[in-house]
Structures are given as C-alpha cells and as structure tokens.
Amino acid sequence: MAEIGPPPLAGITVLEFAGLAPGPFAGMLLADAGASVIRVDRASPGRSLPAPDALTRRKASVAVDLKSPRGTSFVKELVSRGADVLIDPFRPGVLERLGLGPSVLLGINPRLVYARLTGFRRDGRYAAMAGHDINYLAVSGALSLLGRAADTPLPPTNMLADFAGGGATLFQGILLALLARHASGRGQVVEANMVDGSAYLATFPRLGLTSGLGARGRGRNLLDGGCPFYDTYETRDGRHYAVGALEPHFFRQLLDGMGLRGRGLEDRQLDVDEWPAMRALFERTFRQKTRAEWEAVFDGTDACAAPVLDYHELERDPAREGDQRPAVTLRGTPCLAIKQRPPGGHSDPVVHGRGAGVPGDGYHGEPLAPGDGGERALESWLGWKKGREYDVRDGAYVLTVSTKESSKL
C-alpha cells in the first residue's frame, strides 16, 4: 500500500458556537476530516449537565459567558491567535450585538473563515421568523415534491434542510473559502441558509416539473412513489423491500424474480394507466415471501431490488454494510475512522478511515459537557495552560491578566 498522509484538514482550527443540528453537523464533518474543533458553550455556573448535542465526536468544549466583556475577550483572543474557521449558528445579528461580528473578528484575523448558517434567507421576507426544517423546506419548494399523491406533503424527518441543505452546504462553503484563502491569503464570510441549500438539492426534480419527469403532480411520477417499479413493498414478515427497476432490462429481471414474466407487463411498463393494477399485483406478490426469502431471490441480480434495512440490524449484523465509514474515501489523505477497531483488529485506513474510531461506532453519540476537553485543546492549539494564560471562574473560561497584557504587545 502506498504511504498515506495526514487527514486533509489536519492543522485547521475551528471555533464552533454551540447550536442545534446543522451547525454541529458542519463542525463534525470538519472534525472527521482532521480539523481541531472547539465548541464554545454558554457558561452555566453550578451546572454540569451535558449539552443536548450528540454531534460531538472529536470535539472539545470551552464554556464562555458571551454577555460578559471577559467572555468576548476570550473569544477574540482565540481568533487573534490564529483560528482558521468560526461557525456562527445563530439568528442574524446575535454575534454582532455581542461585538463578535465578522467586521470585528476579520479585523483581528484577516485569514479567518467566518461561516454563518441560518434557516431562512438573511435578506428574505422570513428572515426575522423562527423556523425548523419543515418550514425551510416549505418555502424552498422542496416540500411540495415530497409525499404520496393522496396525502399532504411529507417531510423526510429533518435530513434534507437541516443537514443536507444546511450543515453539509455550510461545510462545502467552508472548504471553498479555505481553498480561496490558499490563493489569496485572506479569509471571508461564508453564508449558507437552509432554504437555498434545499432548493439547490432539489434542482433535478424542479427541472423535471417542466421536462415531463415530474409534471403529473406530487406522488404520481416516476421517482416520487407514483410508479410501481420504483417503490417499496411490505413482505410477509412485515418488513419491506425497495424496487427501482427503471430500465427495461432491469425490469425484466425484476419480473423474473417475482415470477411474473409472460403476462405482458414488459410491454406495458411505461403505461401509466396500467400502474395501479401493476402496483396491486406487486403488493400481493411481495407479501408471499419474507424479506429474507426475497433476498435469496434478488441478491446478486440486476433486478434493482434490495431490502429496506433499519439501523438496529445494521448495527448488530456484521454481514450488513452497516459499519460507519467516512462519507468519502480519499486515498492519499483519508479522513478519520468512525467505527472502533477491535483490540488487535486490522482494517484498511484508506477505506475505513484513519485512527481507532470513536465510542459508539457512529450509532451512539457521546454527550459533550461544557468545558469537556477544553484544557487539552487549548494546550494543543496554543500551548496555553490553565492558571497561566487562562482560568475558569464561575464555570466560564477567562483570560489571565498576563495574557491580556501580552495581546496588546
């Protein structure tokens, strides 16, 4: 095996202001790629309860009183000492009112990538409103495409706006800004919002509304549950099977496996008037066998038919492809491993990721209490030691007098 290098973001330092879901997800993606991420938590004197955030792997925490000059000074000092990325998950104007807006922090550190994430557009009609994933999907147009024809639009839990349109899009913007900084030497403000991110993800189905692919309305088209050979079916044991046999040669193999060849279905595959009867036939047929029995039929074929697996079985069945891996394989500079290696076990660091993995193997999140790992992270980042460059008072990290004086030199 060729020699592999360090993770792609090794040496990049990130300040992530504590938030919910999409901001922490962007920070986790950076951490999995080797960045050193410190979460800035709100100081909670007298309390040691962990923050309600499970997207914490490989992160450390410092607790800061952001409403205090001592707290904002602490953040500014971290930025001035060379933080590469800052993640702002708050509503527009929150950090600006605290004196930690981009004009201030980029003035302190011109190389900083100041990454901001909102739900609605900052300049749109909903900018001042509260919202959640379902609301951002709604005004993006994407939600209008999701769900069965005879039902209301159905949100796909909070994956699409929060994580794909929000956190992952912000992560992409951060990487682009770091790449631009490599050429210019300067950081910049990165702005992502879940409305535009979701709308961008919906580019293909949106274009299909005028090209014919999605022109029949929600839940009536080829790829949105309207088509019987691109849908899921219940099996005899109450499990489910997914079918995606779009092309004629795949459709024929599906019919072979189901024992339905010779009924003329091949010639009527794209006849939408035949789809209701075809769906009813498929429903009856799939209920005749258990999911395992259908797997014995379809595994190894090109019928585009696969079992619908749940995470509980993926976690406990090593024969399934449930071992959590980095989202992308970089063969020269792989990201960090998620699944823990057993003692003495071996795995390909390129495919499975470098390092020993994390507790929970990607199935169980580790809570990160305010202040957890902060001392180690600050020593690693800056060589700081508690009692010398900073102290913790009433649960909040603050600079010492000597550090304040040295920063003025």
XYZ file of C-alpha atoms in Angstrom:
409
model
C 0.000 0.000 0.000
C 1.269 3.469 -0.865
C 2.145 5.706 2.062
C -0.801 7.798 3.192
C -0.679 11.327 4.512
C -2.449 13.021 7.419
C -6.178 13.763 7.258
C -6.990 16.537 4.776
C -7.851 19.190 7.375
C -5.103 18.384 9.871
C -3.835 21.647 11.344
C -7.085 23.555 10.728
C -8.574 25.015 13.908
C -12.295 25.660 14.301
C -14.374 27.596 16.826
C -17.943 26.282 16.726
C -20.509 28.256 18.694
C -22.879 25.758 20.294
C -26.122 25.300 18.410
C -28.520 22.583 17.349
C -28.266 20.085 14.481
C -26.879 21.743 11.325
C -24.093 23.857 12.876
C -22.741 20.965 14.967
C -23.033 18.712 11.905
C -20.789 21.051 9.900
C -18.332 21.049 12.813
C -18.429 17.259 12.985
C -17.675 16.983 9.272
C -14.655 19.232 9.781
C -13.524 17.195 12.798
C -13.904 13.901 10.922
C -11.637 15.360 8.239
C -8.954 16.068 10.839
C -9.684 19.642 11.943
C -9.363 20.528 15.640
C -12.795 21.755 16.756
C -13.531 23.616 19.987
C -17.190 24.188 20.759
C -17.946 27.460 22.515
C -20.668 26.701 25.074
C -22.616 29.137 27.168
C -21.271 29.210 30.712
C -23.620 27.616 33.247
C -22.286 28.259 36.758
C -23.160 25.496 39.193
C -24.388 23.142 36.468
C -22.610 20.198 34.886
C -25.353 18.834 32.669
C -24.199 17.898 29.164
C -25.449 19.957 26.254
C -28.219 18.289 24.204
C -25.940 17.701 21.221
C -24.889 14.246 20.044
C -22.842 15.508 17.063
C -19.762 15.926 19.221
C -17.215 13.353 18.146
C -13.631 14.555 18.272
C -14.645 17.960 19.655
C -13.646 19.765 22.814
C -15.576 22.448 24.699
C -14.893 25.726 26.445
C -17.633 27.456 28.434
C -17.765 31.218 27.920
C -20.023 33.952 29.258
C -20.655 35.743 25.970
C -22.597 38.527 27.692
C -19.514 39.483 29.664
C -16.543 41.505 28.347
C -14.295 38.817 29.840
C -16.047 36.211 27.716
C -15.914 38.125 24.447
C -12.261 38.958 25.122
C -11.552 35.258 25.486
C -13.141 34.519 22.087
C -11.295 37.410 20.428
C -8.010 36.139 21.797
C -8.608 32.683 20.319
C -9.449 34.282 16.971
C -6.408 36.560 17.065
C -4.142 33.608 17.834
C -4.939 32.019 14.501
C -8.316 30.272 14.484
C -8.979 29.245 10.889
C -12.773 28.841 10.961
C -15.620 30.165 13.094
C -19.120 28.660 12.876
C -22.000 31.005 13.730
C -25.330 29.084 14.032
C -27.391 31.948 15.472
C -30.082 34.162 14.032
C -28.812 37.182 12.099
C -27.329 39.845 14.352
C -26.753 37.808 17.525
C -22.948 37.757 17.410
C -22.827 41.290 16.024
C -24.676 42.551 19.110
C -22.089 40.783 21.266
C -19.257 42.536 19.466
C -18.202 39.321 17.717
C -19.472 40.022 14.224
C -17.434 39.429 11.082
C -16.233 43.014 10.730
C -14.674 42.826 14.201
C -13.203 39.328 14.002
C -11.923 39.606 10.432
C -10.273 42.838 11.533
C -8.495 40.876 14.259
C -7.643 37.923 11.991
C -7.956 38.593 8.231
C -7.390 34.901 7.473
C -10.476 33.813 9.399
C -13.248 31.970 7.546
C -16.365 33.294 9.270
C -19.096 30.749 8.473
C -22.718 31.707 9.173
C -25.753 29.440 8.914
C -29.395 30.457 9.064
C -32.669 28.713 8.305
C -34.380 31.352 6.200
C -32.503 33.720 3.904
C -30.858 36.635 5.678
C -32.375 39.062 3.174
C -35.754 37.376 2.647
C -39.275 38.040 3.871
C -38.958 35.347 6.588
C -35.572 36.483 7.944
C -36.875 37.540 11.363
C -39.065 34.455 11.895
C -38.324 31.313 13.882
C -38.485 28.042 11.998
C -37.458 24.416 11.747
C -36.515 22.021 8.970
C -40.119 21.617 7.805
C -40.563 25.388 7.462
C -37.374 25.882 5.447
C -38.346 23.003 3.180
C -41.792 24.504 2.784
C -40.674 27.886 1.489
C -37.857 26.386 -0.607
C -40.410 24.491 -2.725
C -38.797 21.140 -1.972
C -41.506 20.046 0.456
C -44.167 20.374 -2.247
C -42.477 17.465 -4.068
C -42.452 15.029 -1.142
C -45.196 12.606 -0.156
C -47.944 10.408 -1.567
C -50.434 11.786 -4.058
C -53.437 11.314 -1.790
C -51.766 12.774 1.295
C -50.307 16.066 2.478
C -46.638 16.913 1.747
C -44.456 14.743 3.979
C -41.159 15.972 5.494
C -38.337 13.365 5.468
C -37.529 13.752 9.198
C -35.006 16.637 9.368
C -32.362 15.315 6.999
C -32.986 17.462 3.966
C -32.988 21.063 5.213
C -31.069 20.862 8.495
C -28.318 18.514 7.445
C -28.057 18.339 3.655
C -29.216 21.862 2.805
C -27.756 23.385 5.967
C -24.810 21.702 7.675
C -23.352 19.918 4.650
C -23.768 23.007 2.469
C -22.016 25.155 5.076
C -19.211 22.575 5.206
C -18.866 22.863 1.448
C -18.734 26.655 1.699
C -16.034 26.465 4.368
C -13.914 24.201 2.173
C -14.337 26.577 -0.777
C -13.306 29.519 1.390
C -10.236 27.658 2.672
C -9.312 26.856 -0.917
C -9.751 30.514 -1.912
C -7.640 31.557 1.083
C -4.840 29.347 -0.173
C -4.640 31.592 -3.247
C -5.483 34.987 -1.731
C -4.138 34.672 1.805
C -7.387 36.119 3.131
C -10.448 34.666 4.793
C -14.006 35.752 4.148
C -17.602 35.461 5.325
C -19.389 32.283 4.234
C -23.187 32.413 4.368
C -25.427 29.377 4.000
C -29.126 29.041 4.614
C -31.380 26.014 4.569
C -33.856 27.462 2.093
C -31.315 27.964 -0.688
C -29.471 24.764 0.246
C -32.659 22.708 -0.012
C -33.692 24.402 -3.245
C -30.292 23.619 -4.741
C -30.604 19.971 -3.759
C -33.995 19.905 -5.488
C -32.546 21.119 -8.825
C -33.164 17.856 -10.692
C -36.809 17.302 -9.618
C -37.515 21.032 -10.018
C -36.339 20.927 -13.630
C -38.434 17.781 -14.036
C -41.585 19.793 -13.398
C -41.256 21.305 -16.872
C -39.463 18.469 -18.661
C -42.204 15.908 -18.007
C -40.411 13.808 -15.379
C -42.398 15.368 -12.555
C -45.245 17.017 -14.396
C -48.034 14.748 -13.067
C -48.069 16.243 -9.577
C -46.682 15.053 -6.242
C -46.619 11.290 -5.789
C -47.722 10.493 -9.351
C -44.399 10.416 -11.198
C -41.604 8.011 -11.988
C -39.337 8.731 -8.994
C -41.645 10.010 -6.243
C -43.739 6.954 -5.349
C -46.177 7.136 -8.233
C -44.503 4.360 -10.182
C -44.944 0.706 -9.116
C -41.458 -0.350 -10.189
C -39.837 2.445 -8.145
C -41.369 1.990 -4.704
C -41.285 -0.073 -1.505
C -43.379 -3.135 -0.671
C -44.282 -4.971 2.504
C -43.128 -8.568 2.767
C -44.824 -11.492 4.506
C -42.981 -10.854 7.783
C -43.886 -7.167 7.919
C -40.513 -5.996 6.614
C -40.058 -4.069 3.382
C -38.357 -4.351 0.011
C -37.250 -1.483 -2.251
C -37.653 -1.731 -6.013
C -36.023 0.602 -8.540
C -36.159 -1.313 -11.833
C -36.481 1.644 -14.188
C -34.685 0.387 -17.288
C -36.430 -2.317 -19.372
C -33.655 -4.895 -18.938
C -33.696 -4.386 -15.155
C -37.499 -4.520 -15.150
C -37.396 -7.894 -16.912
C -35.060 -9.267 -14.251
C -37.398 -7.970 -11.553
C -40.313 -9.756 -13.183
C -38.226 -12.932 -13.452
C -37.503 -12.874 -9.729
C -41.119 -12.214 -8.873
C -42.331 -14.982 -11.195
C -44.331 -12.513 -13.289
C -42.780 -12.926 -16.738
C -45.128 -13.813 -19.587
C -48.027 -11.602 -18.502
C -47.265 -8.792 -20.940
C -46.059 -6.427 -18.210
C -42.854 -5.728 -20.113
C -44.806 -4.080 -22.925
C -46.925 -2.018 -20.517
C -44.147 -0.863 -18.192
C -44.463 2.852 -19.021
C -48.228 2.909 -19.493
C -49.314 4.999 -16.507
C -52.897 3.793 -16.864
C -51.624 0.301 -16.058
C -49.679 1.362 -12.990
C -52.487 0.925 -10.400
C -53.096 -2.683 -11.434
C -49.369 -3.365 -11.621
C -48.877 -1.944 -8.129
C -51.645 -4.134 -6.703
C -50.031 -7.179 -8.325
C -46.623 -6.278 -6.893
C -48.130 -5.771 -3.437
C -49.755 -9.211 -3.485
C -46.599 -10.846 -4.813
C -44.204 -9.352 -2.269
C -46.470 -10.411 0.585
C -45.985 -14.039 -0.437
C -42.408 -14.244 0.860
C -40.433 -12.945 3.816
C -37.804 -10.309 3.289
C -35.049 -12.900 3.724
C -36.670 -15.105 1.091
C -36.769 -12.199 -1.343
C -33.111 -11.515 -0.595
C -32.336 -15.095 -1.599
C -34.094 -14.386 -4.895
C -32.630 -10.988 -5.741
C -29.166 -10.861 -4.195
C -26.550 -10.863 -6.945
C -29.009 -9.925 -9.697
C -29.574 -6.716 -11.673
C -33.244 -6.502 -10.738
C -32.580 -3.292 -8.742
C -34.336 -4.796 -5.744
C -32.906 -4.545 -2.224
C -34.079 -4.979 1.369
C -35.031 -1.934 3.425
C -32.612 -2.213 6.343
C -33.025 -0.415 9.653
C -30.171 0.873 11.766
C -30.759 -1.545 14.622
C -29.997 -4.524 12.404
C -27.142 -2.726 10.633
C -25.508 -2.053 13.974
C -25.649 -5.644 15.187
C -25.190 -7.614 11.961
C -21.565 -7.562 10.762
C -22.555 -9.137 7.433
C -24.507 -5.988 6.508
C -22.828 -2.830 5.198
C -23.540 -1.026 8.436
C -20.031 -0.239 9.630
C -19.945 3.547 9.649
C -17.196 4.914 7.409
C -16.070 8.358 6.263
C -18.529 9.804 3.761
C -15.847 9.886 1.075
C -12.647 7.896 0.530
C -9.506 9.970 -0.002
C -6.820 7.517 -0.978
C -3.896 9.823 -0.272
C -5.160 11.653 2.828
C -8.057 9.659 4.325
C -10.436 11.095 6.903
C -10.649 9.712 10.421
C -12.282 6.412 11.315
C -15.734 6.270 12.890
C -16.182 2.584 13.759
C -13.837 1.471 16.516
C -11.255 -1.156 15.681
C -11.381 -4.209 17.945
C -8.245 -4.845 20.016
C -5.635 -6.225 17.679
C -8.002 -5.803 14.745
C -6.948 -4.525 11.370
C -8.789 -2.547 8.725
C -7.867 -0.561 5.679
C -7.194 3.011 6.899
C -7.931 4.342 3.428
C -11.398 2.796 3.177
C -12.413 2.679 6.844
C -10.614 5.844 7.947
C -7.500 6.511 9.960
C -7.191 6.035 13.692
C -9.004 3.983 16.274
C -12.539 5.225 15.676
C -14.895 6.729 18.243
C -17.054 5.375 21.073
C -20.475 4.415 19.792
C -19.241 3.480 16.309
C -21.411 6.188 14.776
C -24.608 4.752 16.236
C -24.475 6.275 19.716
C -23.484 9.906 20.285
C -21.225 10.931 23.127
C -22.526 13.964 25.064
C -20.040 16.792 25.491
C -20.483 18.774 28.693
C -19.429 22.435 28.711
C -15.682 22.511 29.332
C -15.012 18.870 28.411
C -11.610 18.561 26.778
C -11.101 22.307 26.722
C -7.849 22.297 28.665
C -6.269 19.719 26.364
C -7.486 21.511 23.237
C -6.146 24.903 24.312
C -2.794 23.399 25.162
C -2.687 21.655 21.789
C -3.776 24.764 19.863
C -1.783 27.435 21.645
C 0.346 25.845 24.339
C -1.895 27.505 26.942
C -2.167 26.158 30.464
C -4.887 26.762 32.982
C -3.730 29.249 35.610
C -1.184 30.778 33.302
C -2.928 32.077 30.159
C -6.492 31.493 31.342
C -8.605 30.472 34.307
C -12.099 29.099 34.826
C -14.233 31.304 37.044
C -17.853 30.545 37.857
C -17.810 27.913 35.120
C -16.536 30.337 32.443
C -13.171 30.477 30.717
C -11.460 33.874 31.073
C -8.059 35.269 30.180
C -5.487 35.954 32.868
C -4.040 39.424 33.262
C -0.730 38.331 31.743
C -2.451 37.089 28.590
C -4.401 40.340 28.225
C -1.220 42.352 28.551
C 0.739 40.184 26.115
C -2.011 40.516 23.490
C -1.519 44.268 23.490
C 2.171 43.989 22.593
